[in-house]
Amino acid sequence: MGTAASTPRLICPGCGAAYGSDHRFCERCRLPLVLDAPELVVSDRHGRARKIKPQLCQGPLVAVARAGNQPEAEFVQGLLLEEGVPSLLRRSAGFDVPDFLAAGPRDVLVPQSGVDTAREALLAAEIITDAPPGAARTPPVRLLAGLLVALALGAAIVSLIYALH
Ligand SMILES: [Zn+2]
């Protein structure tokens, strides 16, 4: 009873174990520890830890979705947690948004063994589509092709103007 001598400040997103600030990774899951959010009450944390299935906590972290901002990312995390998949958020690379802002896209990462379960849950919620990763690159390519056509057309018009003079 009473307050603990050293208040744990970091928790493992995988198993919910609490660590002091001298730790960086969970000794059991080897997941990077996250700051224990003040609004996260103890009973809730235990509830989260209970939901997570240990068999979905194995392997390196894999990005399964990209959320538009922090609240969206947390929504995705909650959805994954319902399926027993622990997840981590990482600021998407290449977006220079100051750290204190909740804006800017986030990558949602899950352990390798939880990827299939996570994808099923995300597909069911229509957060991701069934298209293979390569298919997502089609629109920018099309855009570039359109741009090239426009440029070629512009050049043709320019030469036509010069030809008329
Ligand atoms: Zn752990």
mmCIF file with all atom_site columns, C-alpha atoms and ligand atoms in Angstrom:
data_model
loop_
_atom_site.group_PDB
_atom_site.id
_atom_site.type_symbol
_atom_site.label_atom_id
_atom_site.label_alt_id
_atom_site.label_comp_id
_atom_site.label_asym_id
_atom_site.label_entity_id
_atom_site.label_seq_id
_atom_site.pdbx_PDB_ins_code
_atom_site.Cartn_x
_atom_site.Cartn_y
_atom_site.Cartn_z
_atom_site.occupancy
_atom_site.B_iso_or_equiv
_atom_site.pdbx_formal_charge
_atom_site.auth_seq_id
_atom_site.auth_comp_id
_atom_site.auth_asym_id
_atom_site.auth_atom_id
_atom_site.pdbx_PDB_model_num
ATOM   1   C  CA . MET A 1 1   ? 0.000   0.000   0.000   1.00 0.00 ? 1   MET A CA 1
ATOM   2   C  CA . GLY A 1 2   ? 1.027   3.635   -0.290  1.00 0.00 ? 2   GLY A CA 1
ATOM   3   C  CA . THR A 1 3   ? 2.883   5.237   -3.159  1.00 0.00 ? 3   THR A CA 1
ATOM   4   C  CA . ALA A 1 4   ? 5.714   3.354   -4.792  1.00 0.00 ? 4   ALA A CA 1
ATOM   5   C  CA . ALA A 1 5   ? 9.237   4.570   -4.180  1.00 0.00 ? 5   ALA A CA 1
ATOM   6   C  CA . SER A 1 6   ? 9.890   5.235   -7.866  1.00 0.00 ? 6   SER A CA 1
ATOM   7   C  CA . THR A 1 7   ? 6.906   6.209   -9.969  1.00 0.00 ? 7   THR A CA 1
ATOM   8   C  CA . PRO A 1 8   ? 6.997   4.373   -13.321 1.00 0.00 ? 8   PRO A CA 1
ATOM   9   C  CA . ARG A 1 9   ? 6.962   6.837   -16.158 1.00 0.00 ? 9   ARG A CA 1
ATOM   10  C  CA . LEU A 1 10  ? 7.163   4.610   -19.209 1.00 0.00 ? 10  LEU A CA 1
ATOM   11  C  CA . ILE A 1 11  ? 4.932   1.751   -20.277 1.00 0.00 ? 11  ILE A CA 1
ATOM   12  C  CA . CYS A 1 12  ? 5.286   -1.028  -22.826 1.00 0.00 ? 12  CYS A CA 1
ATOM   13  C  CA . PRO A 1 13  ? 2.610   -0.739  -25.553 1.00 0.00 ? 13  PRO A CA 1
ATOM   14  C  CA . GLY A 1 14  ? 2.779   -4.519  -25.940 1.00 0.00 ? 14  GLY A CA 1
ATOM   15  C  CA . CYS A 1 15  ? 2.287   -5.952  -22.461 1.00 0.00 ? 15  CYS A CA 1
ATOM   16  C  CA . GLY A 1 16  ? 1.536   -2.836  -20.424 1.00 0.00 ? 16  GLY A CA 1
ATOM   17  C  CA . ALA A 1 17  ? 4.510   -3.331  -18.099 1.00 0.00 ? 17  ALA A CA 1
ATOM   18  C  CA . ALA A 1 18  ? 5.684   -0.147  -16.386 1.00 0.00 ? 18  ALA A CA 1
ATOM   19  C  CA . TYR A 1 19  ? 9.300   0.964   -16.393 1.00 0.00 ? 19  TYR A CA 1
ATOM   20  C  CA . GLY A 1 20  ? 11.324  3.787   -14.929 1.00 0.00 ? 20  GLY A CA 1
ATOM   21  C  CA . SER A 1 21  ? 12.718  6.513   -17.127 1.00 0.00 ? 21  SER A CA 1
ATOM   22  C  CA . ASP A 1 22  ? 16.069  4.664   -17.315 1.00 0.00 ? 22  ASP A CA 1
ATOM   23  C  CA . HIS A 1 23  ? 14.557  2.072   -19.676 1.00 0.00 ? 23  HIS A CA 1
ATOM   24  C  CA . ARG A 1 24  ? 14.048  2.427   -23.420 1.00 0.00 ? 24  ARG A CA 1
ATOM   25  C  CA . PHE A 1 25  ? 12.713  -0.993  -24.423 1.00 0.00 ? 25  PHE A CA 1
ATOM   26  C  CA . CYS A 1 26  ? 10.491  -3.596  -22.803 1.00 0.00 ? 26  CYS A CA 1
ATOM   27  C  CA . GLU A 1 27  ? 12.605  -6.455  -21.481 1.00 0.00 ? 27  GLU A CA 1
ATOM   28  C  CA . ARG A 1 28  ? 9.955   -8.994  -22.464 1.00 0.00 ? 28  ARG A CA 1
ATOM   29  C  CA . CYS A 1 29  ? 8.563   -7.681  -25.785 1.00 0.00 ? 29  CYS A CA 1
ATOM   30  C  CA . ARG A 1 30  ? 11.539  -5.535  -26.869 1.00 0.00 ? 30  ARG A CA 1
ATOM   31  C  CA . LEU A 1 31  ? 9.041   -2.886  -27.992 1.00 0.00 ? 31  LEU A CA 1
ATOM   32  C  CA . PRO A 1 32  ? 10.065  0.743   -27.554 1.00 0.00 ? 32  PRO A CA 1
ATOM   33  C  CA . LEU A 1 33  ? 8.479   2.091   -24.365 1.00 0.00 ? 33  LEU A CA 1
ATOM   34  C  CA . VAL A 1 34  ? 6.035   4.969   -24.559 1.00 0.00 ? 34  VAL A CA 1
ATOM   35  C  CA . LEU A 1 35  ? 5.339   7.751   -22.115 1.00 0.00 ? 35  LEU A CA 1
ATOM   36  C  CA . ASP A 1 36  ? 2.571   6.900   -19.715 1.00 0.00 ? 36  ASP A CA 1
ATOM   37  C  CA . ALA A 1 37  ? -0.129  9.378   -20.669 1.00 0.00 ? 37  ALA A CA 1
ATOM   38  C  CA . PRO A 1 38  ? -1.428  11.248  -17.586 1.00 0.00 ? 38  PRO A CA 1
ATOM   39  C  CA . GLU A 1 39  ? -5.036  10.810  -18.690 1.00 0.00 ? 39  GLU A CA 1
ATOM   40  C  CA . LEU A 1 40  ? -4.575  7.064   -18.882 1.00 0.00 ? 40  LEU A CA 1
ATOM   41  C  CA . VAL A 1 41  ? -5.868  5.796   -15.567 1.00 0.00 ? 41  VAL A CA 1
ATOM   42  C  CA . VAL A 1 42  ? -4.388  2.624   -14.123 1.00 0.00 ? 42  VAL A CA 1
ATOM   43  C  CA . SER A 1 43  ? -7.506  0.499   -14.589 1.00 0.00 ? 43  SER A CA 1
ATOM   44  C  CA . ASP A 1 44  ? -7.668  1.513   -18.256 1.00 0.00 ? 44  ASP A CA 1
ATOM   45  C  CA . ARG A 1 45  ? -4.039  0.593   -18.758 1.00 0.00 ? 45  ARG A CA 1
ATOM   46  C  CA . HIS A 1 46  ? -4.691  -2.822  -17.244 1.00 0.00 ? 46  HIS A CA 1
ATOM   47  C  CA . GLY A 1 47  ? -7.728  -3.176  -19.480 1.00 0.00 ? 47  GLY A CA 1
ATOM   48  C  CA . ARG A 1 48  ? -5.565  -2.434  -22.505 1.00 0.00 ? 48  ARG A CA 1
ATOM   49  C  CA . ALA A 1 49  ? -2.912  -4.892  -21.397 1.00 0.00 ? 49  ALA A CA 1
ATOM   50  C  CA . ARG A 1 50  ? -5.532  -7.616  -20.967 1.00 0.00 ? 50  ARG A CA 1
ATOM   51  C  CA . LYS A 1 51  ? -6.869  -7.139  -24.488 1.00 0.00 ? 51  LYS A CA 1
ATOM   52  C  CA . ILE A 1 52  ? -3.502  -7.570  -26.154 1.00 0.00 ? 52  ILE A CA 1
ATOM   53  C  CA . LYS A 1 53  ? -2.805  -11.084 -27.405 1.00 0.00 ? 53  LYS A CA 1
ATOM   54  C  CA . PRO A 1 54  ? 0.812   -12.110 -26.723 1.00 0.00 ? 54  PRO A CA 1
ATOM   55  C  CA . GLN A 1 55  ? 0.969   -14.121 -29.961 1.00 0.00 ? 55  GLN A CA 1
ATOM   56  C  CA . LEU A 1 56  ? 0.388   -10.869 -31.890 1.00 0.00 ? 56  LEU A CA 1
ATOM   57  C  CA . CYS A 1 57  ? 3.341   -9.122  -30.222 1.00 0.00 ? 57  CYS A CA 1
ATOM   58  C  CA . GLN A 1 58  ? 6.198   -10.920 -31.987 1.00 0.00 ? 58  GLN A CA 1
ATOM   59  C  CA . GLY A 1 59  ? 8.631   -9.678  -34.579 1.00 0.00 ? 59  GLY A CA 1
ATOM   60  C  CA . PRO A 1 60  ? 9.813   -6.330  -35.877 1.00 0.00 ? 60  PRO A CA 1
ATOM   61  C  CA . LEU A 1 61  ? 7.418   -3.419  -36.223 1.00 0.00 ? 61  LEU A CA 1
ATOM   62  C  CA . VAL A 1 62  ? 5.691   -3.021  -39.581 1.00 0.00 ? 62  VAL A CA 1
ATOM   63  C  CA . ALA A 1 63  ? 3.694   -0.021  -40.774 1.00 0.00 ? 63  ALA A CA 1
ATOM   64  C  CA . VAL A 1 64  ? 0.136   -1.111  -41.607 1.00 0.00 ? 64  VAL A CA 1
ATOM   65  C  CA . ALA A 1 65  ? -1.625  2.221   -42.031 1.00 0.00 ? 65  ALA A CA 1
ATOM   66  C  CA . ARG A 1 66  ? -1.073  5.934   -42.279 1.00 0.00 ? 66  ARG A CA 1
ATOM   67  C  CA . ALA A 1 67  ? -3.375  8.248   -40.392 1.00 0.00 ? 67  ALA A CA 1
ATOM   68  C  CA . GLY A 1 68  ? -3.839  11.904  -41.252 1.00 0.00 ? 68  GLY A CA 1
ATOM   69  C  CA . ASN A 1 69  ? -3.121  13.164  -37.739 1.00 0.00 ? 69  ASN A CA 1
ATOM   70  C  CA . GLN A 1 70  ? -2.708  12.124  -34.107 1.00 0.00 ? 70  GLN A CA 1
ATOM   71  C  CA . PRO A 1 71  ? -6.421  11.755  -33.197 1.00 0.00 ? 71  PRO A CA 1
ATOM   72  C  CA . GLU A 1 72  ? -7.035  9.653   -36.309 1.00 0.00 ? 72  GLU A CA 1
ATOM   73  C  CA . ALA A 1 73  ? -4.012  7.536   -35.485 1.00 0.00 ? 73  ALA A CA 1
ATOM   74  C  CA . GLU A 1 74  ? -5.272  6.989   -31.946 1.00 0.00 ? 74  GLU A CA 1
ATOM   75  C  CA . PHE A 1 75  ? -8.622  5.911   -33.353 1.00 0.00 ? 75  PHE A CA 1
ATOM   76  C  CA . VAL A 1 76  ? -6.832  3.316   -35.494 1.00 0.00 ? 76  VAL A CA 1
ATOM   77  C  CA . GLN A 1 77  ? -4.882  2.173   -32.427 1.00 0.00 ? 77  GLN A CA 1
ATOM   78  C  CA . GLY A 1 78  ? -8.100  1.663   -30.477 1.00 0.00 ? 78  GLY A CA 1
ATOM   79  C  CA . LEU A 1 79  ? -9.547  -0.340  -33.330 1.00 0.00 ? 79  LEU A CA 1
ATOM   80  C  CA . LEU A 1 80  ? -6.463  -2.563  -33.483 1.00 0.00 ? 80  LEU A CA 1
ATOM   81  C  CA . LEU A 1 81  ? -6.492  -3.005  -29.733 1.00 0.00 ? 81  LEU A CA 1
ATOM   82  C  CA . GLU A 1 82  ? -10.033 -4.391  -29.957 1.00 0.00 ? 82  GLU A CA 1
ATOM   83  C  CA . GLU A 1 83  ? -8.518  -7.177  -32.095 1.00 0.00 ? 83  GLU A CA 1
ATOM   84  C  CA . GLY A 1 84  ? -5.724  -7.722  -29.584 1.00 0.00 ? 84  GLY A CA 1
ATOM   85  C  CA . VAL A 1 85  ? -3.026  -6.062  -31.697 1.00 0.00 ? 85  VAL A CA 1
ATOM   86  C  CA . PRO A 1 86  ? -0.653  -3.643  -29.945 1.00 0.00 ? 86  PRO A CA 1
ATOM   87  C  CA . SER A 1 87  ? 0.473   -0.703  -32.041 1.00 0.00 ? 87  SER A CA 1
ATOM   88  C  CA . LEU A 1 88  ? 2.800   2.248   -32.021 1.00 0.00 ? 88  LEU A CA 1
ATOM   89  C  CA . LEU A 1 89  ? 2.553   5.603   -33.727 1.00 0.00 ? 89  LEU A CA 1
ATOM   90  C  CA . ARG A 1 90  ? 5.416   7.211   -35.558 1.00 0.00 ? 90  ARG A CA 1
ATOM   91  C  CA . ARG A 1 91  ? 5.448   10.599  -37.196 1.00 0.00 ? 91  ARG A CA 1
ATOM   92  C  CA . SER A 1 92  ? 5.514   9.904   -40.933 1.00 0.00 ? 92  SER A CA 1
ATOM   93  C  CA . ALA A 1 93  ? 8.858   10.702  -42.479 1.00 0.00 ? 93  ALA A CA 1
ATOM   94  C  CA . GLY A 1 94  ? 9.130   13.727  -44.737 1.00 0.00 ? 94  GLY A CA 1
ATOM   95  C  CA . PHE A 1 95  ? 6.526   15.871  -43.007 1.00 0.00 ? 95  PHE A CA 1
ATOM   96  C  CA . ASP A 1 96  ? 8.012   18.784  -41.118 1.00 0.00 ? 96  ASP A CA 1
ATOM   97  C  CA . VAL A 1 97  ? 5.415   19.536  -38.497 1.00 0.00 ? 97  VAL A CA 1
ATOM   98  C  CA . PRO A 1 98  ? 6.563   20.789  -35.089 1.00 0.00 ? 98  PRO A CA 1
ATOM   99  C  CA . ASP A 1 99  ? 6.458   18.057  -32.445 1.00 0.00 ? 99  ASP A CA 1
ATOM   100 C  CA . PHE A 1 100 ? 3.960   19.829  -30.225 1.00 0.00 ? 100 PHE A CA 1
ATOM   101 C  CA . LEU A 1 101 ? 1.274   19.805  -32.918 1.00 0.00 ? 101 LEU A CA 1
ATOM   102 C  CA . ALA A 1 102 ? -1.153  16.930  -33.254 1.00 0.00 ? 102 ALA A CA 1
ATOM   103 C  CA . ALA A 1 103 ? -1.228  17.654  -36.974 1.00 0.00 ? 103 ALA A CA 1
ATOM   104 C  CA . GLY A 1 104 ? 0.752   15.785  -39.579 1.00 0.00 ? 104 GLY A CA 1
ATOM   105 C  CA . PRO A 1 105 ? 0.404   12.183  -40.679 1.00 0.00 ? 105 PRO A CA 1
ATOM   106 C  CA . ARG A 1 106 ? 1.317   9.260   -38.448 1.00 0.00 ? 106 ARG A CA 1
ATOM   107 C  CA . ASP A 1 107 ? 2.392   5.784   -39.419 1.00 0.00 ? 107 ASP A CA 1
ATOM   108 C  CA . VAL A 1 108 ? 0.701   3.076   -37.397 1.00 0.00 ? 108 VAL A CA 1
ATOM   109 C  CA . LEU A 1 109 ? 3.101   0.210   -36.710 1.00 0.00 ? 109 LEU A CA 1
ATOM   110 C  CA . VAL A 1 110 ? 2.322   -3.243  -35.393 1.00 0.00 ? 110 VAL A CA 1
ATOM   111 C  CA . PRO A 1 111 ? 4.540   -6.255  -34.622 1.00 0.00 ? 111 PRO A CA 1
ATOM   112 C  CA . GLN A 1 112 ? 5.065   -8.586  -37.599 1.00 0.00 ? 112 GLN A CA 1
ATOM   113 C  CA . SER A 1 113 ? 2.938   -11.375 -36.071 1.00 0.00 ? 113 SER A CA 1
ATOM   114 C  CA . GLY A 1 114 ? 0.006   -8.975  -35.733 1.00 0.00 ? 114 GLY A CA 1
ATOM   115 C  CA . VAL A 1 115 ? 0.096   -7.641  -39.314 1.00 0.00 ? 115 VAL A CA 1
ATOM   116 C  CA . ASP A 1 116 ? -2.494  -10.063 -40.752 1.00 0.00 ? 116 ASP A CA 1
ATOM   117 C  CA . THR A 1 117 ? -4.957  -9.460  -37.912 1.00 0.00 ? 117 THR A CA 1
ATOM   118 C  CA . ALA A 1 118 ? -4.370  -5.710  -38.158 1.00 0.00 ? 118 ALA A CA 1
ATOM   119 C  CA . ARG A 1 119 ? -4.951  -5.650  -41.926 1.00 0.00 ? 119 ARG A CA 1
ATOM   120 C  CA . GLU A 1 120 ? -8.169  -7.631  -41.579 1.00 0.00 ? 120 GLU A CA 1
ATOM   121 C  CA . ALA A 1 121 ? -9.445  -5.204  -38.963 1.00 0.00 ? 121 ALA A CA 1
ATOM   122 C  CA . LEU A 1 122 ? -8.417  -2.162  -41.009 1.00 0.00 ? 122 LEU A CA 1
ATOM   123 C  CA . LEU A 1 123 ? -9.961  -3.578  -44.182 1.00 0.00 ? 123 LEU A CA 1
ATOM   124 C  CA . ALA A 1 124 ? -13.201 -4.320  -42.343 1.00 0.00 ? 124 ALA A CA 1
ATOM   125 C  CA . ALA A 1 125 ? -13.272 -0.730  -41.075 1.00 0.00 ? 125 ALA A CA 1
ATOM   126 C  CA . GLU A 1 126 ? -12.395 0.528   -44.578 1.00 0.00 ? 126 GLU A CA 1
ATOM   127 C  CA . ILE A 1 127 ? -9.362  2.361   -43.217 1.00 0.00 ? 127 ILE A CA 1
ATOM   128 C  CA . ILE A 1 128 ? -7.135  0.673   -45.780 1.00 0.00 ? 128 ILE A CA 1
ATOM   129 C  CA . THR A 1 129 ? -8.011  -0.784  -49.170 1.00 0.00 ? 129 THR A CA 1
ATOM   130 C  CA . ASP A 1 130 ? -7.283  -4.239  -50.509 1.00 0.00 ? 130 ASP A CA 1
ATOM   131 C  CA . ALA A 1 131 ? -5.117  -2.869  -53.313 1.00 0.00 ? 131 ALA A CA 1
ATOM   132 C  CA . PRO A 1 132 ? -1.507  -4.072  -53.415 1.00 0.00 ? 132 PRO A CA 1
ATOM   133 C  CA . PRO A 1 133 ? 1.060   -1.449  -52.312 1.00 0.00 ? 133 PRO A CA 1
ATOM   134 C  CA . GLY A 1 134 ? 2.140   -0.768  -55.913 1.00 0.00 ? 134 GLY A CA 1
ATOM   135 C  CA . ALA A 1 135 ? -1.382  0.200   -56.987 1.00 0.00 ? 135 ALA A CA 1
ATOM   136 C  CA . ALA A 1 136 ? -1.394  3.152   -54.606 1.00 0.00 ? 136 ALA A CA 1
ATOM   137 C  CA . ARG A 1 137 ? 1.321   4.779   -56.685 1.00 0.00 ? 137 ARG A CA 1
ATOM   138 C  CA . THR A 1 138 ? -0.821  5.023   -59.814 1.00 0.00 ? 138 THR A CA 1
ATOM   139 C  CA . PRO A 1 139 ? -2.372  8.461   -59.248 1.00 0.00 ? 139 PRO A CA 1
ATOM   140 C  CA . PRO A 1 140 ? 0.964   10.373  -58.945 1.00 0.00 ? 140 PRO A CA 1
ATOM   141 C  CA . VAL A 1 141 ? 2.259   8.665   -62.097 1.00 0.00 ? 141 VAL A CA 1
ATOM   142 C  CA . ARG A 1 142 ? -0.911  9.597   -63.952 1.00 0.00 ? 142 ARG A CA 1
ATOM   143 C  CA . LEU A 1 143 ? -0.554  13.149  -62.665 1.00 0.00 ? 143 LEU A CA 1
ATOM   144 C  CA . LEU A 1 144 ? 3.015   13.303  -63.944 1.00 0.00 ? 144 LEU A CA 1
ATOM   145 C  CA . ALA A 1 145 ? 1.950   11.946  -67.348 1.00 0.00 ? 145 ALA A CA 1
ATOM   146 C  CA . GLY A 1 146 ? -0.764  14.601  -67.494 1.00 0.00 ? 146 GLY A CA 1
ATOM   147 C  CA . LEU A 1 147 ? 1.781   17.252  -66.652 1.00 0.00 ? 147 LEU A CA 1
ATOM   148 C  CA . LEU A 1 148 ? 4.102   16.056  -69.426 1.00 0.00 ? 148 LEU A CA 1
ATOM   149 C  CA . VAL A 1 149 ? 1.219   16.116  -71.927 1.00 0.00 ? 149 VAL A CA 1
ATOM   150 C  CA . ALA A 1 150 ? 0.383   19.663  -70.824 1.00 0.00 ? 150 ALA A CA 1
ATOM   151 C  CA . LEU A 1 151 ? 4.005   20.708  -71.209 1.00 0.00 ? 151 LEU A CA 1
ATOM   152 C  CA . ALA A 1 152 ? 4.240   19.091  -74.655 1.00 0.00 ? 152 ALA A CA 1
ATOM   153 C  CA . LEU A 1 153 ? 0.986   20.791  -75.645 1.00 0.00 ? 153 LEU A CA 1
ATOM   154 C  CA . GLY A 1 154 ? 2.328   24.121  -74.368 1.00 0.00 ? 154 GLY A CA 1
ATOM   155 C  CA . ALA A 1 155 ? 5.509   23.681  -76.377 1.00 0.00 ? 155 ALA A CA 1
ATOM   156 C  CA . ALA A 1 156 ? 3.503   22.811  -79.472 1.00 0.00 ? 156 ALA A CA 1
ATOM   157 C  CA . ILE A 1 157 ? 1.359   25.939  -79.068 1.00 0.00 ? 157 ILE A CA 1
ATOM   158 C  CA . VAL A 1 158 ? 4.453   28.082  -78.543 1.00 0.00 ? 158 VAL A CA 1
ATOM   159 C  CA . SER A 1 159 ? 6.108   26.727  -81.699 1.00 0.00 ? 159 SER A CA 1
ATOM   160 C  CA . LEU A 1 160 ? 2.834   27.214  -83.581 1.00 0.00 ? 160 LEU A CA 1
ATOM   161 C  CA . ILE A 1 161 ? 2.774   30.875  -82.494 1.00 0.00 ? 161 ILE A CA 1
ATOM   162 C  CA . TYR A 1 162 ? 6.354   31.322  -83.643 1.00 0.00 ? 162 TYR A CA 1
ATOM   163 C  CA . ALA A 1 163 ? 5.548   29.588  -86.951 1.00 0.00 ? 163 ALA A CA 1
ATOM   164 C  CA . LEU A 1 164 ? 2.722   32.030  -87.622 1.00 0.00 ? 164 LEU A CA 1
ATOM   165 C  CA . HIS A 1 165 ? 4.996   35.053  -87.239 1.00 0.00 ? 165 HIS A CA 1
HETATM 166 ZN ZN . ZN  B 2 .   ? 6.301   -5.569  -22.958 1.00 0.00 ? 1   ZN  B ZN 1
#
